[in-house]
Short mmCIF file of C-alpha atoms in Angstrom, two decimals:
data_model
loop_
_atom_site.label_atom_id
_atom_site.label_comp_id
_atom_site.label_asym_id
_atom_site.label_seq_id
_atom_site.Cartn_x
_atom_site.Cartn_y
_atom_site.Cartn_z
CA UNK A 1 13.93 33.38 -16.07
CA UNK A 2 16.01 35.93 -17.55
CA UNK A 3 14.30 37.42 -21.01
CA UNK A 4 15.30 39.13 -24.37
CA UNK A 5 13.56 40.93 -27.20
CA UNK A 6 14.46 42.82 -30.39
CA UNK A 7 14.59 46.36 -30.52
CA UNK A 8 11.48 48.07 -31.55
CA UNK A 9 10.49 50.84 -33.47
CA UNK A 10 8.32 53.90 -33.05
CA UNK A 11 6.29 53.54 -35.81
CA UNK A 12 5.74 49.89 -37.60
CA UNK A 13 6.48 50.82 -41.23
CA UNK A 14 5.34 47.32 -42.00
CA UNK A 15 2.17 48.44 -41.93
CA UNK A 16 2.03 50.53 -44.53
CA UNK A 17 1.36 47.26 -46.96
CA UNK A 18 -2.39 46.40 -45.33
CA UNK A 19 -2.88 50.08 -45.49
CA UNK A 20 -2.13 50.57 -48.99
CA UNK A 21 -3.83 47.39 -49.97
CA UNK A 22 -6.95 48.53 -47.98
CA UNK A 23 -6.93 51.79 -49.36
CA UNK A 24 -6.95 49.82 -53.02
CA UNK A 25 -9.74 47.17 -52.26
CA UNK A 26 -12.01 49.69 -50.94
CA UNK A 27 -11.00 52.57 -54.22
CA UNK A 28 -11.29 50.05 -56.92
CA UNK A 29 -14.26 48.16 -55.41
CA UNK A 30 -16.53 51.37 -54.86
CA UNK A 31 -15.62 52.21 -58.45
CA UNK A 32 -17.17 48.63 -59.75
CA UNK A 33 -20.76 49.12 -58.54
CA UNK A 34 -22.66 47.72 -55.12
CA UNK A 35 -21.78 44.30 -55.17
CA UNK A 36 -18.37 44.43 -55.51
CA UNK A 37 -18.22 47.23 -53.26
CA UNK A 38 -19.30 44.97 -50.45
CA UNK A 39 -16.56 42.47 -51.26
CA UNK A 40 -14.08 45.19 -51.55
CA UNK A 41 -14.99 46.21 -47.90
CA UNK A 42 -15.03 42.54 -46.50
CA UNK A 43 -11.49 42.26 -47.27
CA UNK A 44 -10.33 46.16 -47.27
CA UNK A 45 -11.91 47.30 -43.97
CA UNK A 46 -10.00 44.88 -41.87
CA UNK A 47 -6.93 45.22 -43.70
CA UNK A 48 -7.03 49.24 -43.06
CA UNK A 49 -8.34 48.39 -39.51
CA UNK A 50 -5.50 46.08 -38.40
CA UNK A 51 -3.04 47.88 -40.06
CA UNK A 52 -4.01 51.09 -38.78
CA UNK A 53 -4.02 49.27 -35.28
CA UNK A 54 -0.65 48.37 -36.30
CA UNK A 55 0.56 51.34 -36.52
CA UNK A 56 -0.98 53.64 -33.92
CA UNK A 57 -1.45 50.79 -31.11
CA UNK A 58 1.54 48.43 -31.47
CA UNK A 59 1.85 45.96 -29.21
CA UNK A 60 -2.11 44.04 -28.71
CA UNK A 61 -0.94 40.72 -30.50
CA UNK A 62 -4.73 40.16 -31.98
CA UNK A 63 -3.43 42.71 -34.56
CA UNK A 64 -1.73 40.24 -36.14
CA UNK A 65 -3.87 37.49 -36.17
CA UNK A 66 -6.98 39.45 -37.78
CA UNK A 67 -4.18 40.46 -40.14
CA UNK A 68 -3.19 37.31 -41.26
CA UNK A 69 -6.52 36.07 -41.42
CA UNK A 70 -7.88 38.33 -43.13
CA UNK A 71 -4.96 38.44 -46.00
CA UNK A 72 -4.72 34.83 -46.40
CA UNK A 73 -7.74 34.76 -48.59
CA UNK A 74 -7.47 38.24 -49.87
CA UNK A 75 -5.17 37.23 -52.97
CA UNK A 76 -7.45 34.49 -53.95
CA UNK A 77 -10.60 36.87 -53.95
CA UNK A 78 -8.84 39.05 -55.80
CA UNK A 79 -8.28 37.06 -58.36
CA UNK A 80 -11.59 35.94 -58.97
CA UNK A 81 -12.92 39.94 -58.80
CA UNK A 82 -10.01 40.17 -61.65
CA UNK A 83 -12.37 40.76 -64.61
CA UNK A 84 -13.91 43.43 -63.28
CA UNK A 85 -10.58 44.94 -61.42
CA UNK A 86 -8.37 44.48 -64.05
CA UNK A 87 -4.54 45.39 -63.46
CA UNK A 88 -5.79 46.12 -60.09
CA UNK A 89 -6.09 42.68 -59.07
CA UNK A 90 -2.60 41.89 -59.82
CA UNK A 91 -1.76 44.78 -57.58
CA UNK A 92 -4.19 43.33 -54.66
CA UNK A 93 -3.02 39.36 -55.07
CA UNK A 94 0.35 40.96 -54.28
CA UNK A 95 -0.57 43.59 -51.76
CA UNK A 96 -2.34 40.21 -50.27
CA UNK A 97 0.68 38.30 -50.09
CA UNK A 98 2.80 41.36 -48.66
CA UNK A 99 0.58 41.57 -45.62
CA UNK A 100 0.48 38.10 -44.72
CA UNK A 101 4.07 38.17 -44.57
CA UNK A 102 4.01 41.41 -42.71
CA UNK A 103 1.74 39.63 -40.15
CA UNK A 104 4.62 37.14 -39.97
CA UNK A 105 7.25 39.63 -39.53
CA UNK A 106 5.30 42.06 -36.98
CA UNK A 107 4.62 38.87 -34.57
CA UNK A 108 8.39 37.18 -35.05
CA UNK A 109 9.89 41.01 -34.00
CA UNK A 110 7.52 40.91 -31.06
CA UNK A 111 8.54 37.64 -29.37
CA UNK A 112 9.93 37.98 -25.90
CA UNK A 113 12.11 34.92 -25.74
CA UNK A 114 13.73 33.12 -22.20
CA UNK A 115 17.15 34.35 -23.15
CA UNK A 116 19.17 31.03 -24.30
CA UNK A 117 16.67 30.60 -26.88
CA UNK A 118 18.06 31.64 -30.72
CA UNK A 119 15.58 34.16 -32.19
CA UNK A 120 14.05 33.29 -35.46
CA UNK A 121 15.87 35.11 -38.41
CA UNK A 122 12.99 37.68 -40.38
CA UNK A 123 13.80 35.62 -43.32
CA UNK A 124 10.75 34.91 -45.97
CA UNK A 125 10.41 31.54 -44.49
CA UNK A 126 10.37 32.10 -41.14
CA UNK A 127 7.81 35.19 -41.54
CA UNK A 128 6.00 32.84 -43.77
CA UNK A 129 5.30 30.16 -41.14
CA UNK A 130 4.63 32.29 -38.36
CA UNK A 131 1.99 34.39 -40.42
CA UNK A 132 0.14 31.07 -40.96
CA UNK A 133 0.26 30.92 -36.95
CA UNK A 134 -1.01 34.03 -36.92
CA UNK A 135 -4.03 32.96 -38.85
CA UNK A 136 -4.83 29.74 -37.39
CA UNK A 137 -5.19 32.00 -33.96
CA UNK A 138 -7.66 34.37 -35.61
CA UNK A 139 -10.00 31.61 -36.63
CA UNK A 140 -9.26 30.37 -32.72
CA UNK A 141 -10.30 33.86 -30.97
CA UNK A 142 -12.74 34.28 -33.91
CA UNK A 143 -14.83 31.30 -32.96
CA UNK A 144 -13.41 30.44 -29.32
CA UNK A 145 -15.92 30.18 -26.49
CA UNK A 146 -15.69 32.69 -24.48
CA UNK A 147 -17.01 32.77 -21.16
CA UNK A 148 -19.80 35.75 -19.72
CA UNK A 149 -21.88 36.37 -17.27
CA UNK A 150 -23.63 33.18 -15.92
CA UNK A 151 -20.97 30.97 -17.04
CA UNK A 152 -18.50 33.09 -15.40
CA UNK A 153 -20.51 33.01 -12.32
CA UNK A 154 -20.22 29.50 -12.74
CA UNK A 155 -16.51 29.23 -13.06
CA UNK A 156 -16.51 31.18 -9.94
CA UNK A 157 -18.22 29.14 -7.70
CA UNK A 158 -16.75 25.88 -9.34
CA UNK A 159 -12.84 27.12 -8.73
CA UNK A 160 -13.70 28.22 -5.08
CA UNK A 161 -15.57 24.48 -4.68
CA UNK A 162 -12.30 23.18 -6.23
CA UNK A 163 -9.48 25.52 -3.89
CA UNK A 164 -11.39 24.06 -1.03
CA UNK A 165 -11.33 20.74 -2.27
CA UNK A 166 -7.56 21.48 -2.92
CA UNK A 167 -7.05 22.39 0.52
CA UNK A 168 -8.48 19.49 2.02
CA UNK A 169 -6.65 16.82 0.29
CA UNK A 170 -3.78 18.79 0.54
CA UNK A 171 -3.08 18.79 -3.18
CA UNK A 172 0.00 21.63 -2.53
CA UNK A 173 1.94 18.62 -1.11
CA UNK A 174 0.97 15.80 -2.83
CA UNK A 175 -0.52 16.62 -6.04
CA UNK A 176 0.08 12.65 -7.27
CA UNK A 177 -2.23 11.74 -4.70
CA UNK A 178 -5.60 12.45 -7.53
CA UNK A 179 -4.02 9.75 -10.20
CA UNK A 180 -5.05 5.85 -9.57
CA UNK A 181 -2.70 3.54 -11.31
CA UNK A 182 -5.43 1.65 -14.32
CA UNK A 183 -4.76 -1.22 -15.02
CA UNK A 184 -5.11 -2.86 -18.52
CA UNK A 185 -8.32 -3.77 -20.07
CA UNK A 186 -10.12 -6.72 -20.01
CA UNK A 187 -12.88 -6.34 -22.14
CA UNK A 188 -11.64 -4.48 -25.67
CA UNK A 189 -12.50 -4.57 -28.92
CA UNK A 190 -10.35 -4.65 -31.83
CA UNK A 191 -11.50 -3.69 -35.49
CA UNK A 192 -9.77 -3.52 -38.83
CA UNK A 193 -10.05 -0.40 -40.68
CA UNK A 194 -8.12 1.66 -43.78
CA UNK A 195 -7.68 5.64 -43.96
CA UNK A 196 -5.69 7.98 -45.93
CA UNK A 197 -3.69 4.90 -47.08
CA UNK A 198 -2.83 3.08 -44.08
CA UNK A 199 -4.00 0.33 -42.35
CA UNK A 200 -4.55 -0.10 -38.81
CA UNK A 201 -7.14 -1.95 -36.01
CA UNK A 202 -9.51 0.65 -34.03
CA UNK A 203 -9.37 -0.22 -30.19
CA UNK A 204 -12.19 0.75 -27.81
CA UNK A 205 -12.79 -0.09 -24.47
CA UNK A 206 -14.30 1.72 -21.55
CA UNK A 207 -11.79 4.47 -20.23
CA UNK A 208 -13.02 3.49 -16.70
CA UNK A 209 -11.74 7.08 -15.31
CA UNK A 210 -13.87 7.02 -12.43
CA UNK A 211 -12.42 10.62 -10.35
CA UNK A 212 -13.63 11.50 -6.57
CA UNK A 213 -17.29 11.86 -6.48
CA UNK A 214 -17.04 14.69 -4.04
CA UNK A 215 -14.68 16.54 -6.73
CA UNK A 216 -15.88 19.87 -7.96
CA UNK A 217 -17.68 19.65 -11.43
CA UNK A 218 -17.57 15.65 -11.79
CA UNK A 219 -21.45 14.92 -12.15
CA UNK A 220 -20.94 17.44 -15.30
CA UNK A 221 -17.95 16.16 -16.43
CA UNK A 222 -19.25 12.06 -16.47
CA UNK A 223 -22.26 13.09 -18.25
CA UNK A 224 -20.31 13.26 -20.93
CA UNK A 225 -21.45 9.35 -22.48
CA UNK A 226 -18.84 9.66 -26.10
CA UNK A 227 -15.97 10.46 -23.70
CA UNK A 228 -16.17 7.47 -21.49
CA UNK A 229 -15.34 5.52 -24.25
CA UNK A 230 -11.26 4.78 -24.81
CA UNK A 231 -10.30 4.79 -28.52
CA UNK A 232 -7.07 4.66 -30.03
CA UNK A 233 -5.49 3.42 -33.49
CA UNK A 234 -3.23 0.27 -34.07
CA UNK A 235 -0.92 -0.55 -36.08
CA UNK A 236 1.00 -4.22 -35.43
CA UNK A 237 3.31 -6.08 -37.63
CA UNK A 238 2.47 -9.84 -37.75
CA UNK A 239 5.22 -12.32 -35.96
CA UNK A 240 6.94 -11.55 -33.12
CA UNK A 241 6.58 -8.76 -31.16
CA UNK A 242 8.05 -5.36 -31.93
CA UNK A 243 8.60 -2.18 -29.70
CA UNK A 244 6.13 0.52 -29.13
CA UNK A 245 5.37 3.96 -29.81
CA UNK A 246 2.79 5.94 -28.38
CA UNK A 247 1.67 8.70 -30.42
CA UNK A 248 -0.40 11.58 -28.83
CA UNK A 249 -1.78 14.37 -31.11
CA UNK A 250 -2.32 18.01 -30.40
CA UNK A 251 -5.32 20.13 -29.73
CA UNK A 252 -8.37 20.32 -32.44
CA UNK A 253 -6.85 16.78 -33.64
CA UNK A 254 -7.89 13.24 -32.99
CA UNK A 255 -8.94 12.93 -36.72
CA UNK A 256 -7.21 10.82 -39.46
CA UNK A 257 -6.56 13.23 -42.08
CA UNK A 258 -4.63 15.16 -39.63
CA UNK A 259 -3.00 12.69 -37.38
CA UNK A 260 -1.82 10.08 -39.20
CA UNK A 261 0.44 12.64 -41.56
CA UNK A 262 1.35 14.33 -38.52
CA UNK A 263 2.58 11.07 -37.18
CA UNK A 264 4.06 9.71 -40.77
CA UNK A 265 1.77 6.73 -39.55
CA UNK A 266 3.20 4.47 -42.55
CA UNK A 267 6.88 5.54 -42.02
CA UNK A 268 6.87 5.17 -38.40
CA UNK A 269 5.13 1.77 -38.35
CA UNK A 270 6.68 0.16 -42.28
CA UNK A 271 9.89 1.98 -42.99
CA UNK A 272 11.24 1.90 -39.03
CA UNK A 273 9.45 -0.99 -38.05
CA UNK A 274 7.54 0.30 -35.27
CA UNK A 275 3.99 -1.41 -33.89
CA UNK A 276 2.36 2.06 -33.40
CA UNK A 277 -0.72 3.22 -30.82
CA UNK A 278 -2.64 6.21 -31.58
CA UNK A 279 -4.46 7.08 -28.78
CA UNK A 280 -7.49 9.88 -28.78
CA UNK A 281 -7.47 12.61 -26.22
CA UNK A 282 -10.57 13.30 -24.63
CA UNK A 283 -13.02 15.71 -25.93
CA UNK A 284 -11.22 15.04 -29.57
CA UNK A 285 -12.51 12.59 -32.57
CA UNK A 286 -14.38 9.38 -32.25
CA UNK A 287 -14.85 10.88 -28.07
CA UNK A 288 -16.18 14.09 -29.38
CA UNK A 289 -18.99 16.21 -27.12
CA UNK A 290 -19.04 18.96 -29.64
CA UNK A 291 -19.01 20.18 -33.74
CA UNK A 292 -15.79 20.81 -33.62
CA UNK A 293 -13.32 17.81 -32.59
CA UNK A 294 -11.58 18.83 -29.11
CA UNK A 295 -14.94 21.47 -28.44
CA UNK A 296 -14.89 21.94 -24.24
CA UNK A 297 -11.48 20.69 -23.60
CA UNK A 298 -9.76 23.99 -23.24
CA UNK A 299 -12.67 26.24 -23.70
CA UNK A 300 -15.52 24.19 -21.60
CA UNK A 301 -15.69 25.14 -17.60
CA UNK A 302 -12.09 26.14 -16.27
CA UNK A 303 -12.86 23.89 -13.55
CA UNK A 304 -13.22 20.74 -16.23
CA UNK A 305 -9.75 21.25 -17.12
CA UNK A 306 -8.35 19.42 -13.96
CA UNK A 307 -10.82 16.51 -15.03
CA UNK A 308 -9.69 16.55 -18.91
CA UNK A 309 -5.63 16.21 -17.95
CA UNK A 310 -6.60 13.82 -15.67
CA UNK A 311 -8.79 11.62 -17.87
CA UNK A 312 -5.87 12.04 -20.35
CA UNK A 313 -3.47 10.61 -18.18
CA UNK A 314 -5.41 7.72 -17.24
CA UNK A 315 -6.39 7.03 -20.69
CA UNK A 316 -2.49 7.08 -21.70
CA UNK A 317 -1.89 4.70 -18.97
CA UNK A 318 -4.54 2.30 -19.13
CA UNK A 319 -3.46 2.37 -22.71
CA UNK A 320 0.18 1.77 -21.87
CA UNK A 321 -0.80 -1.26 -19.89
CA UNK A 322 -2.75 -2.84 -22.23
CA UNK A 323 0.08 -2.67 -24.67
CA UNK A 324 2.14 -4.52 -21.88
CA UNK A 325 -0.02 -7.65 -21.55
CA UNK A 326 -0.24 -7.55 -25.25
CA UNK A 327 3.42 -8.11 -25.78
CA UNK A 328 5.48 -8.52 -22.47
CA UNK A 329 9.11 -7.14 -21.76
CA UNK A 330 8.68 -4.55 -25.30
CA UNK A 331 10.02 -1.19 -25.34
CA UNK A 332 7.19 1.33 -25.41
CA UNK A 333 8.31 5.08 -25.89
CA UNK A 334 5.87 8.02 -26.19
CA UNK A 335 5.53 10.73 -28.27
CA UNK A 336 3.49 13.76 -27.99
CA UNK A 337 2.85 16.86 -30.07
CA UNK A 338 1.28 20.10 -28.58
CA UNK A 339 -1.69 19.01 -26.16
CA UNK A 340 0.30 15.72 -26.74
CA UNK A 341 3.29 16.84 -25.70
CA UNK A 342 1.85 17.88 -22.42
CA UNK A 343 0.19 14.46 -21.47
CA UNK A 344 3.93 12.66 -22.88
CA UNK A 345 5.31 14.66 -19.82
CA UNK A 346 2.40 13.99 -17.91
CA UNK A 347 3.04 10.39 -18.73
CA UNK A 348 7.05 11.01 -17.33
CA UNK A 349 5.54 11.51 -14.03
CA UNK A 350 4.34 8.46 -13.73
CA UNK A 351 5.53 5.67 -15.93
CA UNK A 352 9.15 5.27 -14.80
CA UNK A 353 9.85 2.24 -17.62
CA UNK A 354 9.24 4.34 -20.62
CA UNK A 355 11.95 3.83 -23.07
CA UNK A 356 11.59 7.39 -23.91
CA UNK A 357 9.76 10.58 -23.68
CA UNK A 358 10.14 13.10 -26.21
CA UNK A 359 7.76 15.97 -25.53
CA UNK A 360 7.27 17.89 -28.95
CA UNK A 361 6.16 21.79 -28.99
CA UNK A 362 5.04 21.13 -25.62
CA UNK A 363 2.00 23.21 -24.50
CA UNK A 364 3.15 22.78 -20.40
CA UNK A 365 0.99 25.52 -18.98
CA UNK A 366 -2.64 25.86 -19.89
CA UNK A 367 -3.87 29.11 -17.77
CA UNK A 368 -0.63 30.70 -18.99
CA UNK A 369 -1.83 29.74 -22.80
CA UNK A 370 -5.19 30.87 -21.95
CA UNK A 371 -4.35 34.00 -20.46
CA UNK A 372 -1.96 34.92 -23.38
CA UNK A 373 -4.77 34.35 -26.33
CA UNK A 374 -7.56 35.47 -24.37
CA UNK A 375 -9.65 38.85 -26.03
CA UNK A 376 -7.92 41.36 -22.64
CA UNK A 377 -10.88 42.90 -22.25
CA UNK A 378 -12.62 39.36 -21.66
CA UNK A 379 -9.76 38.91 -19.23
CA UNK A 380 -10.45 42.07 -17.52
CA UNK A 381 -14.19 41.25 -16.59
CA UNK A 382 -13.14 37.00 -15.62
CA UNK A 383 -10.14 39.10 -13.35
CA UNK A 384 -12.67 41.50 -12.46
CA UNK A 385 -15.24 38.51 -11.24
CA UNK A 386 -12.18 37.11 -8.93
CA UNK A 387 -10.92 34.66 -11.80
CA UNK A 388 -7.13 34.48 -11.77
CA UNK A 389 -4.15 32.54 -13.29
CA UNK A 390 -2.13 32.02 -10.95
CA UNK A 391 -5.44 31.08 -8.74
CA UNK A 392 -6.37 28.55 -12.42
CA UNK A 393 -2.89 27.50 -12.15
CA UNK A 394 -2.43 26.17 -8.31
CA UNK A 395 -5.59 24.51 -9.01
CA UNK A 396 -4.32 22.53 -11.95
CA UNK A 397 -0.61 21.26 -10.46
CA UNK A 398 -1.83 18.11 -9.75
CA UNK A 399 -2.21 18.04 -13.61
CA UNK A 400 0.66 20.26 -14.73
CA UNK A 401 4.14 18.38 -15.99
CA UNK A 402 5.88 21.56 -14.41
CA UNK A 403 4.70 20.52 -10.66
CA UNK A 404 4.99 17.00 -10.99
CA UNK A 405 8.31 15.46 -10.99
CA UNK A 406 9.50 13.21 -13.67
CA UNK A 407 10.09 9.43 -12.81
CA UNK A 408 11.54 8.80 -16.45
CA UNK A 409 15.16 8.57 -16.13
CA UNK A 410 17.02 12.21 -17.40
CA UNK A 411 18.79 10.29 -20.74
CA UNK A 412 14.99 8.92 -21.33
CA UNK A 413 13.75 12.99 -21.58
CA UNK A 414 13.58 14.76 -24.97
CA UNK A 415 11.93 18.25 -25.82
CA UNK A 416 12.17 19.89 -29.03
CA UNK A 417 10.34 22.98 -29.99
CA UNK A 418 9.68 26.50 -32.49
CA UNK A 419 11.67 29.64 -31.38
CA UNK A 420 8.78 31.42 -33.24
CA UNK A 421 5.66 29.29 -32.16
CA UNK A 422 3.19 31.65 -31.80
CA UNK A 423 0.53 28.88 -30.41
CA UNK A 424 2.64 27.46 -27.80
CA UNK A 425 4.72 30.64 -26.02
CA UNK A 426 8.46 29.48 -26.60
CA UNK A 427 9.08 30.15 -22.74
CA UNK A 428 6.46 26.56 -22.25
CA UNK A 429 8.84 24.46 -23.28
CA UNK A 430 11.91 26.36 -22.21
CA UNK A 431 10.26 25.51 -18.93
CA UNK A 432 9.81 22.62 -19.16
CA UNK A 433 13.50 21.94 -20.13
CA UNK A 434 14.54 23.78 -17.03
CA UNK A 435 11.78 21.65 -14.93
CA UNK A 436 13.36 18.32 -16.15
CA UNK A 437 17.04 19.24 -15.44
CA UNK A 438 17.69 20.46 -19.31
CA UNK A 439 17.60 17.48 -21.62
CA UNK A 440 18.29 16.73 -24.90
CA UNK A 441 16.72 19.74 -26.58
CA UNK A 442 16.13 20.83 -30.25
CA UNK A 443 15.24 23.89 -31.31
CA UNK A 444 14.24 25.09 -35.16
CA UNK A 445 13.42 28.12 -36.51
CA UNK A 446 10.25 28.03 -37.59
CA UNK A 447 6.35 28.22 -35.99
CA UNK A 448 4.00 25.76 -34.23
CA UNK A 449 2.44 24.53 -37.79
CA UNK A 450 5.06 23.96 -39.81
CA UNK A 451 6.29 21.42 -37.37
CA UNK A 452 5.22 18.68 -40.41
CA UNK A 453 7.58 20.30 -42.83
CA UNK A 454 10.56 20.72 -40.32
CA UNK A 455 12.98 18.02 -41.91
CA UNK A 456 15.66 18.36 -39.47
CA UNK A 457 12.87 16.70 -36.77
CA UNK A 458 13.14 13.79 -37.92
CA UNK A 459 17.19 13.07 -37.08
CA UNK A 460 16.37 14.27 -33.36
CA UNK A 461 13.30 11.93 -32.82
CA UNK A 462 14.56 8.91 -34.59
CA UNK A 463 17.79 9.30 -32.99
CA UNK A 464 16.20 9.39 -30.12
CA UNK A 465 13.95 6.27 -30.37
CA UNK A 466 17.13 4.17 -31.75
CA UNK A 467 19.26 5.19 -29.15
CA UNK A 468 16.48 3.54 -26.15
CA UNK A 469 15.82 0.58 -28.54
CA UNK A 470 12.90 1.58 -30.30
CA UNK A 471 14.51 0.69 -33.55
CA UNK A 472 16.61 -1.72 -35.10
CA UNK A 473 14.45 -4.52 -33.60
CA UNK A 474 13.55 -5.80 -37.54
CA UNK A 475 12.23 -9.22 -36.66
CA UNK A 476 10.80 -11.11 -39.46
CA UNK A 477 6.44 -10.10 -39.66
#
């Protein structure tokens, strides 16, 4: 896969912003007495920090992210240290500002891009969206998990457990050979229930993932009670039945107040007509093992991620077939965004009579998304230890949508995706495009969160869904 890049310079004038803004935090606070000397250095420090990284150590993309981070709150603080600072403030909100978008700007320039894939213009908006990338992955590496000492020793002897596994079963050949084919529930339960303005049934039933009991890491993996539960939101129109559309959310999600505006849960299901299923990924919401929704499911035991795809395909298809003895001979498309638009391909492996697939911002290769936002010197030691991608990722092709063939016809295949996502490397779904034998693709300019505001989304996907029969099917309800 042939690459391209922007030229780049010697020194990063861009940085000059953080460092005069830094310069000012730290001048006017230590002029205002202790206390606001210590906010002055909360916010100033790292600002002089990354942009001094910035400009004598190009190149270590965490720069950015602390940048970001720390500017996005800078002009707000600075507003409310404004009667004390004065004039200064004004200076600061804007200094603020400046370096977010120069957090923006540094990380767009940087991109290495598969070469077919536009670059993102440095425009305000552009910079704008990818700076609030940039931020989201601070908090990540800020509060991530990261594995040491015994739990690396762990990972170590779990992975070789697994590669022998592997070899056994002969997973190089026939990777399909871990996936059962569920079948659809029995025993379910259906409740009515109202959120952020919609209205919608909650379905549970047991997920019934049962894997190989002789599988690396299982016993650890099952003991996880809230995850054996299946959950996933509903919404049916009344009357006859109506295509489907599976909806799978993205990492950190699996909550209403952020999947159900994601989704445009009221548009999709009132304004095109759609009956609507909302499924919940392991590890995420009401199936939660953690704090934090999705907690474990990419920063848990590596070895746990073969078990977490896996569940998540079964889930999706167990879900699938309950939708099918619901209401026989319907369309049923799915649609996935992030982590969701990994199991959607996942789900093109396997369920041949999709109506569609439309993979969206695609994460398709986890050890090459771990390996990329990983602290390197963390990397160093798990490398060090005998931990590996590529080792992570022949492990995981039985759950990877770029070893598995698709079973979805081509015309059924849809990717779209961010030429400056800074979560999801641009290359992931360019792969993926190339794996499925370069589908209907979209790409727009902007990053992996402002995927909600991207207007020109909505003709791609809805065309898409209309053209397999998803819509237009307006029966009376």
């Amino acid at each position: 896969m042939s690459e391209t890049m922007r030229v780049q310079p010697r020194w990063s004038l861009d940085a000059l912003a953080p460092l005069a803004t830094g310069l000012l935090w730290l001048l006017t606070g230590f002029s205002e007495g202790a206390l606001l000397s210590i906010v002055a250095c909360v916010i100033g420090v790292p600002l002089l920090a990354t942009a001094t990284a910035l400009l004598l150590w190009p190149g270590d993309r965490q720069i950015t992210h602390y940048l970001a981070l720390i500017a996005l709150p800078s002009p707000v603080v600075a507003l409310l240290v404004a009667p004390w600072f004065g004039f200064a403030s004004l200076a600061l909100v804007a200094g603020g500002l400046l370096s977010f978008l120069v957090a923006g700007r540094v990380a767009t320039r940087q991109m290495v891009l598969p070469e077919g894939v536009p670059p993102a213009p440095l425009s305000f908006g552009v910079c704008r969206k990818v700076a609030t990338d940039e931020a989201l992955l601070g908090f990540f590496v800020s509060f991530a998990h990261i594995p040491r000492d015994r739990a690396v020793a762990r990972d170590v002897t779990d992975l070789r457990a697994l590669r022998a596994y592997a070899d056994e079963n002969d997973w190089a050949a026939a990777p399909e050979a871990l996936h059962r084919t569920p079948v659809a529930p029995v025993d379910f339960r259906l409740a009515p229930k109202k959120s952020q303005g919609c209205r919608f049934e909650w379905l549970r039933f047991d997920s019934g993932f049962e894997p190989a009991p002789d599988l690396p890491g299982v016993a650890r993996w099952q003991a996880h009670g809230s995850n054996r539960r299946m959950a996933a939101r509903i919404f049916r129109h009344p009357g006859g039945p109506r295509p489907w559309l599976i909806c799978i959310h993205g990492y950190r999600m699996g909550l209403d107040g952020l999947d159900l505006s994601l989704f445009r849960a009221n548009r999709m299901h009132h304004t095109l007509g759609l009956n609507v299923a909302m499924p919940i990924l392991p590890l995420h919401g009401a199936r939660s093992i953690a704090r934090i929704t999705g907690g474990h499911f990419l920063d848990g035991p590596l070895a746990d991620l073969v078990h977490a795809q896996a569940q998540g395909l079964w889930d999706l298809r167990r879900l699938k077939a309950w939708i099918a003895a619901q209401q026989p001979g319907m369309p049923i498309g799915a649609l996935g965004y992030s982590l969701g638009g990994y199991h959607a391909a996942l789900l093109a492996a396997f369920e041949a009579d999709l109506a569609c697939v439309i993979a969206g911002i695609p994460l398709t290769d986890i050890p090459a998304a771990l390996w990329r936002h990983m602290p390197g010197l963390h990397l160093r030691y798990m490398e060090a230890q005998g931990i590996s991608q590529a080792e992570l990722g022949a492990l995981m092709a039985p759950v990877s949508p770029l070893h598995l063939a698709p079973v979805v016809p081509h015309e059924r295949r849809y990717i779209f995706a961010a030429t400056a996502d800074q979560l999801v490397d641009p290359a992931q779904p360019y792969r993926l495009w190339e794996h499925w034998g370069r589908p209907a693709m979209h790409w727009y300019h902007g990053s992996h969160l402002s995927v909600r505001r991207e207007t020109d989304l909505l003709p791609f996907v809805e065309n898409a869904l209309r053209r397999h029969g998803l819509l237009g099917n307006r029966d009376a309800g």
